[in-house]
Amino acid sequence: MKIWAVANQKGGVGKTTTAISLAGWLSAKNKRTLVVDLDPHGSMTSYFGLDPDSLEKSVYQVFQKAAAKQAMDINEVIQATRFDNLFLLPASTAIATLDKQLGTKEGMGLVLAKQLLGLKGQFDYIFVDCPPMLGVLMINALAACNQLLIPVQTEHLALKGLDRMLSTINMINRARKSPLNYAIIPTMFDRRTRAAIECLRIMQKKYDPKALKRTLIPVDTKFREASRDGVPLPIYSPQSRGSVAYNLLLDALLAEPIHE
Ligand SMILES: Nc1ncnc2c1ncn2[C@@H]1O[C@H](COP(=O)(O)OP(=O)(O)O)[C@@H](O)[C@H]1O
Ligand SMILES: [Mg+2]
């Protein structure tokens, strides 16, 4: 079982799209795949047709029970989607309050890691979609994952978000036994604009070439269509440019040796 967290302390850079697209490909390739929504906005939860404002069972209960030291079977909260091999652990908007409630409680950083470990054998791949702010939820995702994926929109302002994310990783690494393995994924690349090409050049100069993925995710209007229909793009339109790019990215990620 491989666990990826998808995070960037900037919104609108393609985090949810990256998680859903990679998970969509894996499920289409008959891999049992789980997506976990840790964003209080619940974009991923909404994508699969659930309402994060009125969910009775969500990842919220997982943290509540852990805080109260009560046993919890995470399978009670996992839901099948209408797609084969693709499952969802939904978010409710209530998770926005978890930082205040549990932020200072001991042991709250490992709740997700412990729960996901119990899913070994049940899933081949797990994607954890993070909120754009550093807090107890992102800390949980970073502690639970084998590798962190950082989608970065190829525009200048987005590089600030990447720098912030990299300093977060440095901070986290001080408390870890082995450094967190991360991959930087350039997204929404529009090769017709000079700004995008320049931004990419800066990224290639400035960031670790081992971390920066060579697969560029292009701008593709089909992402919006697929999201309107609530279907992962690789299932909605496997031949689209966006789908093809995420498939190449998936191959590159799977080729990397990552300790579990
Ligand atoms: N490669 C892309 N091309 C075009 N639109 C995209 C692409 N990636 C994401 N989007 C769109 O951009 C918006 C923000 O993407 P999203 O994945 O929700 O970002 P985040 O999760 O980082 O906030 C969404 O409307 C999504 O459909
Ligand atoms: Mg999102």
Short mmCIF file of C-alpha atoms and ligand atoms in Angstrom, two decimals:
data_model
loop_
_atom_site.label_atom_id
_atom_site.label_comp_id
_atom_site.label_asym_id
_atom_site.label_seq_id
_atom_site.Cartn_x
_atom_site.Cartn_y
_atom_site.Cartn_z
CA MET A 1 0.00 0.00 0.00
CA LYS A 2 1.41 3.33 -1.06
CA ILE A 3 0.19 6.58 0.48
CA TRP A 4 0.58 9.95 -1.20
CA ALA A 5 -0.32 13.27 0.39
CA VAL A 6 -1.09 16.13 -1.99
CA ALA A 7 -0.34 19.51 -0.44
CA ASN A 8 0.57 23.11 -1.12
CA GLN A 9 -0.13 26.06 1.16
CA LYS A 10 -1.72 27.85 -1.77
CA GLY A 11 -5.25 27.26 -3.01
CA GLY A 12 -6.27 26.67 -6.61
CA VAL A 13 -3.00 25.10 -7.76
CA GLY A 14 -4.44 21.71 -8.74
CA LYS A 15 -4.17 19.67 -5.53
CA THR A 16 -7.64 18.14 -5.67
CA THR A 17 -7.40 17.68 -9.44
CA THR A 18 -4.05 15.89 -9.08
CA ALA A 19 -5.36 13.54 -6.39
CA ILE A 20 -8.54 12.73 -8.32
CA SER A 21 -6.76 12.29 -11.66
CA LEU A 22 -4.03 9.97 -10.36
CA ALA A 23 -6.59 8.03 -8.32
CA GLY A 24 -8.86 7.89 -11.38
CA TRP A 25 -6.09 6.31 -13.46
CA LEU A 26 -5.18 3.78 -10.80
CA SER A 27 -8.79 2.71 -10.26
CA ALA A 28 -9.26 2.39 -14.03
CA LYS A 29 -6.21 0.10 -13.99
CA ASN A 30 -7.95 -2.13 -11.43
CA LYS A 31 -6.00 -0.90 -8.43
CA ARG A 32 -8.02 -0.49 -5.27
CA THR A 33 -7.70 3.17 -4.53
CA LEU A 34 -8.86 5.40 -1.68
CA VAL A 35 -9.02 9.18 -1.72
CA VAL A 36 -9.10 10.99 1.62
CA ASP A 37 -10.49 14.52 1.81
CA LEU A 38 -8.84 16.59 4.55
CA ASP A 39 -9.89 19.99 3.22
CA PRO A 40 -12.71 21.72 5.14
CA HIS A 41 -13.90 23.11 1.80
CA GLY A 42 -14.68 19.52 0.86
CA SER A 43 -14.02 20.00 -2.87
CA MET A 44 -13.14 16.35 -3.30
CA THR A 45 -16.17 15.24 -1.32
CA SER A 46 -18.42 17.45 -3.48
CA TYR A 47 -16.72 16.14 -6.63
CA PHE A 48 -18.05 12.68 -5.81
CA GLY A 49 -21.55 14.00 -5.18
CA LEU A 50 -21.64 14.27 -1.39
CA ASP A 51 -22.49 17.44 0.52
CA PRO A 52 -19.75 18.34 3.04
CA ASP A 53 -22.26 20.53 4.91
CA SER A 54 -24.64 17.75 5.77
CA LEU A 55 -22.56 14.59 6.03
CA GLU A 56 -23.29 12.45 9.06
CA LYS A 57 -20.10 10.47 8.92
CA SER A 58 -16.82 11.92 7.77
CA VAL A 59 -13.18 12.14 8.65
CA TYR A 60 -14.37 14.47 11.45
CA GLN A 61 -15.58 11.48 13.49
CA VAL A 62 -12.23 9.77 13.01
CA PHE A 63 -10.48 12.64 14.80
CA GLN A 64 -13.22 13.11 17.40
CA LYS A 65 -13.09 9.46 18.42
CA ALA A 66 -9.31 9.51 18.56
CA ALA A 67 -9.39 12.61 20.79
CA ALA A 68 -11.88 10.89 23.10
CA LYS A 69 -9.67 7.76 23.05
CA GLN A 70 -12.55 5.69 21.70
CA ALA A 71 -12.06 2.86 19.23
CA MET A 72 -13.14 3.55 15.68
CA ASP A 73 -13.31 1.40 12.57
CA ILE A 74 -12.36 3.73 9.75
CA ASN A 75 -14.32 1.48 7.36
CA GLU A 76 -17.51 2.90 8.87
CA VAL A 77 -16.65 6.22 7.24
CA ILE A 78 -15.23 5.03 3.90
CA GLN A 79 -17.75 5.13 1.07
CA ALA A 80 -17.78 3.47 -2.33
CA THR A 81 -18.00 5.91 -5.25
CA ARG A 82 -19.91 5.09 -8.44
CA PHE A 83 -16.58 4.10 -10.00
CA ASP A 84 -15.06 0.64 -9.69
CA ASN A 85 -12.12 0.36 -7.29
CA LEU A 86 -12.44 3.98 -6.17
CA PHE A 87 -13.37 4.78 -2.58
CA LEU A 88 -13.75 8.02 -0.64
CA LEU A 89 -13.16 9.05 2.95
CA PRO A 90 -15.19 12.27 2.86
CA ALA A 91 -14.67 15.56 4.68
CA SER A 92 -17.34 17.58 6.39
CA THR A 93 -16.99 21.33 6.84
CA ALA A 94 -16.82 20.67 10.60
CA ILE A 95 -13.18 19.60 10.26
CA ALA A 96 -12.37 23.31 10.08
CA THR A 97 -12.82 23.36 13.86
CA LEU A 98 -10.36 20.53 14.57
CA ASP A 99 -7.35 22.82 14.92
CA LYS A 100 -8.97 24.70 17.80
CA GLN A 101 -10.34 21.55 19.37
CA LEU A 102 -7.35 19.25 19.16
CA GLY A 103 -4.38 21.23 17.96
CA THR A 104 -2.66 21.13 21.33
CA LYS A 105 -3.74 17.64 22.40
CA GLU A 106 -0.95 15.11 22.59
CA GLY A 107 -0.71 12.45 19.86
CA MET A 108 -3.18 14.11 17.50
CA GLY A 109 -0.61 14.29 14.69
CA LEU A 110 -0.62 10.55 14.11
CA VAL A 111 -4.35 9.82 14.04
CA LEU A 112 -4.54 9.37 10.27
CA ALA A 113 -1.26 7.45 10.00
CA LYS A 114 -2.48 4.89 12.52
CA GLN A 115 -5.90 4.53 10.89
CA LEU A 116 -4.54 4.17 7.35
CA LEU A 117 -2.07 1.53 8.49
CA GLY A 118 -5.08 -0.59 9.39
CA LEU A 119 -6.18 -0.50 5.72
CA LYS A 120 -3.15 -2.45 4.52
CA GLY A 121 -4.34 -5.28 2.30
CA GLN A 122 -7.59 -3.47 1.58
CA PHE A 123 -6.20 -0.76 -0.70
CA ASP A 124 -3.29 -0.57 -3.12
CA TYR A 125 -3.05 3.23 -3.18
CA ILE A 126 -4.24 6.11 -1.00
CA PHE A 127 -4.27 9.83 -1.82
CA VAL A 128 -4.73 12.39 0.94
CA ASP A 129 -5.97 15.78 -0.32
CA CYS A 130 -4.79 18.55 2.03
CA PRO A 131 -6.19 21.95 2.97
CA PRO A 132 -4.09 24.95 1.87
CA MET A 133 -3.08 25.79 5.44
CA LEU A 134 -0.66 24.27 7.87
CA GLY A 135 -2.52 22.80 10.81
CA VAL A 136 -3.35 19.54 12.49
CA LEU A 137 -4.88 18.12 9.26
CA MET A 138 -1.85 18.77 7.07
CA ILE A 139 0.46 17.51 9.84
CA ASN A 140 -1.56 14.28 9.86
CA ALA A 141 -1.30 13.90 6.10
CA LEU A 142 2.46 14.49 6.10
CA ALA A 143 2.96 11.98 8.90
CA ALA A 144 0.83 9.35 7.13
CA CYS A 145 2.32 9.50 3.64
CA ASN A 146 5.20 7.71 1.92
CA GLN A 147 5.63 10.61 -0.46
CA LEU A 148 4.33 14.16 -0.72
CA LEU A 149 3.13 15.53 -4.04
CA ILE A 150 3.28 19.33 -4.38
CA PRO A 151 1.34 20.64 -7.37
CA VAL A 152 2.60 24.09 -8.36
CA GLN A 153 0.82 26.28 -10.85
CA THR A 154 3.36 27.50 -13.41
CA GLU A 155 3.05 31.21 -12.64
CA HIS A 156 5.31 33.46 -10.57
CA LEU A 157 3.05 34.01 -7.59
CA ALA A 158 2.71 30.27 -7.12
CA LEU A 159 6.43 29.90 -6.41
CA LYS A 160 5.88 31.69 -3.07
CA GLY A 161 3.47 28.94 -2.09
CA LEU A 162 6.07 26.35 -3.05
CA ASP A 163 8.75 28.07 -0.93
CA ARG A 164 6.39 28.13 2.03
CA MET A 165 5.67 24.42 1.53
CA LEU A 166 9.38 23.61 1.37
CA SER A 167 10.04 25.41 4.66
CA THR A 168 7.18 23.46 6.20
CA ILE A 169 8.90 20.27 5.03
CA ASN A 170 12.17 21.42 6.62
CA MET A 171 10.37 22.01 9.88
CA ILE A 172 8.64 18.62 9.75
CA ASN A 173 11.91 16.87 8.91
CA ARG A 174 13.43 17.97 12.19
CA ALA A 175 10.93 15.69 13.93
CA ARG A 176 11.21 12.78 11.49
CA LYS A 177 13.57 9.82 11.39
CA SER A 178 14.01 10.01 7.61
CA PRO A 179 13.41 13.10 5.47
CA LEU A 180 10.04 13.37 3.76
CA ASN A 181 10.29 12.43 0.09
CA TYR A 182 8.53 14.97 -2.09
CA ALA A 183 7.80 15.58 -5.77
CA ILE A 184 7.08 18.98 -7.31
CA ILE A 185 4.49 18.81 -10.08
CA PRO A 186 4.17 21.78 -12.46
CA THR A 187 0.46 22.22 -13.21
CA MET A 188 -1.80 24.32 -15.46
CA PHE A 189 1.12 24.80 -17.83
CA ASP A 190 0.23 26.91 -20.83
CA ARG A 191 3.09 26.65 -23.30
CA ARG A 192 1.69 29.51 -25.37
CA THR A 193 2.48 32.04 -22.64
CA ARG A 194 5.93 33.41 -21.98
CA ALA A 195 5.15 33.76 -18.28
CA ALA A 196 4.60 30.01 -17.94
CA ILE A 197 7.80 29.15 -19.80
CA GLU A 198 9.80 31.61 -17.72
CA CYS A 199 8.31 30.33 -14.51
CA LEU A 200 9.24 26.77 -15.47
CA ARG A 201 12.80 27.87 -16.20
CA ILE A 202 13.07 29.45 -12.75
CA MET A 203 11.75 26.26 -11.19
CA GLN A 204 14.35 24.20 -13.05
CA LYS A 205 17.13 26.47 -11.80
CA LYS A 206 15.98 26.84 -8.24
CA TYR A 207 14.61 23.51 -7.08
CA ASP A 208 16.02 20.05 -6.54
CA PRO A 209 16.08 18.37 -9.97
CA LYS A 210 15.33 15.01 -8.36
CA ALA A 211 12.13 16.41 -6.89
CA LEU A 212 10.94 18.46 -9.87
CA LYS A 213 8.95 16.19 -12.16
CA ARG A 214 9.55 16.49 -15.86
CA THR A 215 5.96 15.70 -16.73
CA LEU A 216 4.07 18.98 -17.10
CA ILE A 217 0.34 19.03 -16.51
CA PRO A 218 -1.10 21.23 -19.26
CA VAL A 219 -4.05 23.57 -19.04
CA ASP A 220 -7.00 21.55 -20.30
CA THR A 221 -10.59 22.80 -20.25
CA LYS A 222 -11.75 19.18 -20.02
CA PHE A 223 -10.90 19.22 -16.29
CA ARG A 224 -13.78 21.61 -15.74
CA GLU A 225 -16.18 19.49 -17.81
CA ALA A 226 -15.18 16.33 -15.94
CA SER A 227 -15.58 18.06 -12.58
CA ARG A 228 -19.02 19.36 -13.58
CA ASP A 229 -20.05 15.75 -14.22
CA GLY A 230 -18.30 14.47 -11.11
CA VAL A 231 -16.14 12.03 -13.06
CA PRO A 232 -12.33 11.81 -12.78
CA LEU A 233 -10.87 13.06 -16.07
CA PRO A 234 -9.06 9.75 -16.85
CA ILE A 235 -12.46 8.04 -16.80
CA TYR A 236 -14.36 10.92 -18.45
CA SER A 237 -11.86 11.37 -21.27
CA PRO A 238 -8.80 9.09 -21.09
CA GLN A 239 -7.37 10.50 -24.34
CA SER A 240 -7.52 14.16 -23.29
CA ARG A 241 -4.23 16.00 -22.91
CA GLY A 242 -4.72 16.35 -19.17
CA SER A 243 -5.40 12.63 -18.73
CA VAL A 244 -2.41 11.62 -20.83
CA ALA A 245 -0.17 13.91 -18.75
CA TYR A 246 -1.39 12.50 -15.44
CA ASN A 247 -0.82 8.97 -16.77
CA LEU A 248 2.79 9.86 -17.62
CA LEU A 249 3.20 11.42 -14.19
CA LEU A 250 1.79 8.28 -12.58
CA ASP A 251 4.30 6.11 -14.45
CA ALA A 252 7.13 8.36 -13.29
CA LEU A 253 5.95 8.25 -9.68
CA LEU A 254 5.51 4.47 -9.71
CA ALA A 255 9.01 4.04 -11.12
CA GLU A 256 10.54 5.76 -8.08
CA PRO A 257 11.64 3.52 -5.27
CA ILE A 258 9.96 4.76 -2.11
CA HIS A 259 10.23 2.91 1.16
CA GLU A 260 6.84 2.09 2.64
N1 LIG B 1 -4.50 21.38 -15.62
C1 LIG B 1 -5.62 22.11 -15.46
N2 LIG B 1 -6.17 22.75 -16.52
C2 LIG B 1 -7.29 23.49 -16.39
N3 LIG B 1 -7.96 23.62 -15.24
C3 LIG B 1 -7.46 23.01 -14.15
C4 LIG B 1 -6.28 22.22 -14.19
N4 LIG B 1 -6.03 21.74 -12.95
C5 LIG B 1 -7.02 22.21 -12.16
N5 LIG B 1 -7.88 22.98 -12.85
C6 LIG B 1 -9.06 23.70 -12.35
O1 LIG B 1 -8.59 24.72 -11.48
C7 LIG B 1 -9.41 24.84 -10.35
C8 LIG B 1 -8.60 24.63 -9.07
O2 LIG B 1 -8.08 23.31 -9.08
P1 LIG B 1 -8.07 22.41 -7.75
O3 LIG B 1 -7.54 21.08 -8.12
O4 LIG B 1 -9.41 22.44 -7.08
O5 LIG B 1 -7.01 23.21 -6.86
P2 LIG B 1 -6.70 23.12 -5.29
O6 LIG B 1 -7.19 21.78 -4.81
O7 LIG B 1 -5.22 23.26 -5.20
O8 LIG B 1 -7.41 24.26 -4.64
C9 LIG B 1 -10.52 23.79 -10.53
O9 LIG B 1 -11.64 24.46 -11.08
C10 LIG B 1 -9.94 22.81 -11.51
O10 LIG B 1 -10.95 22.20 -12.31
MG MG B 2 -8.51 21.37 -3.24
#
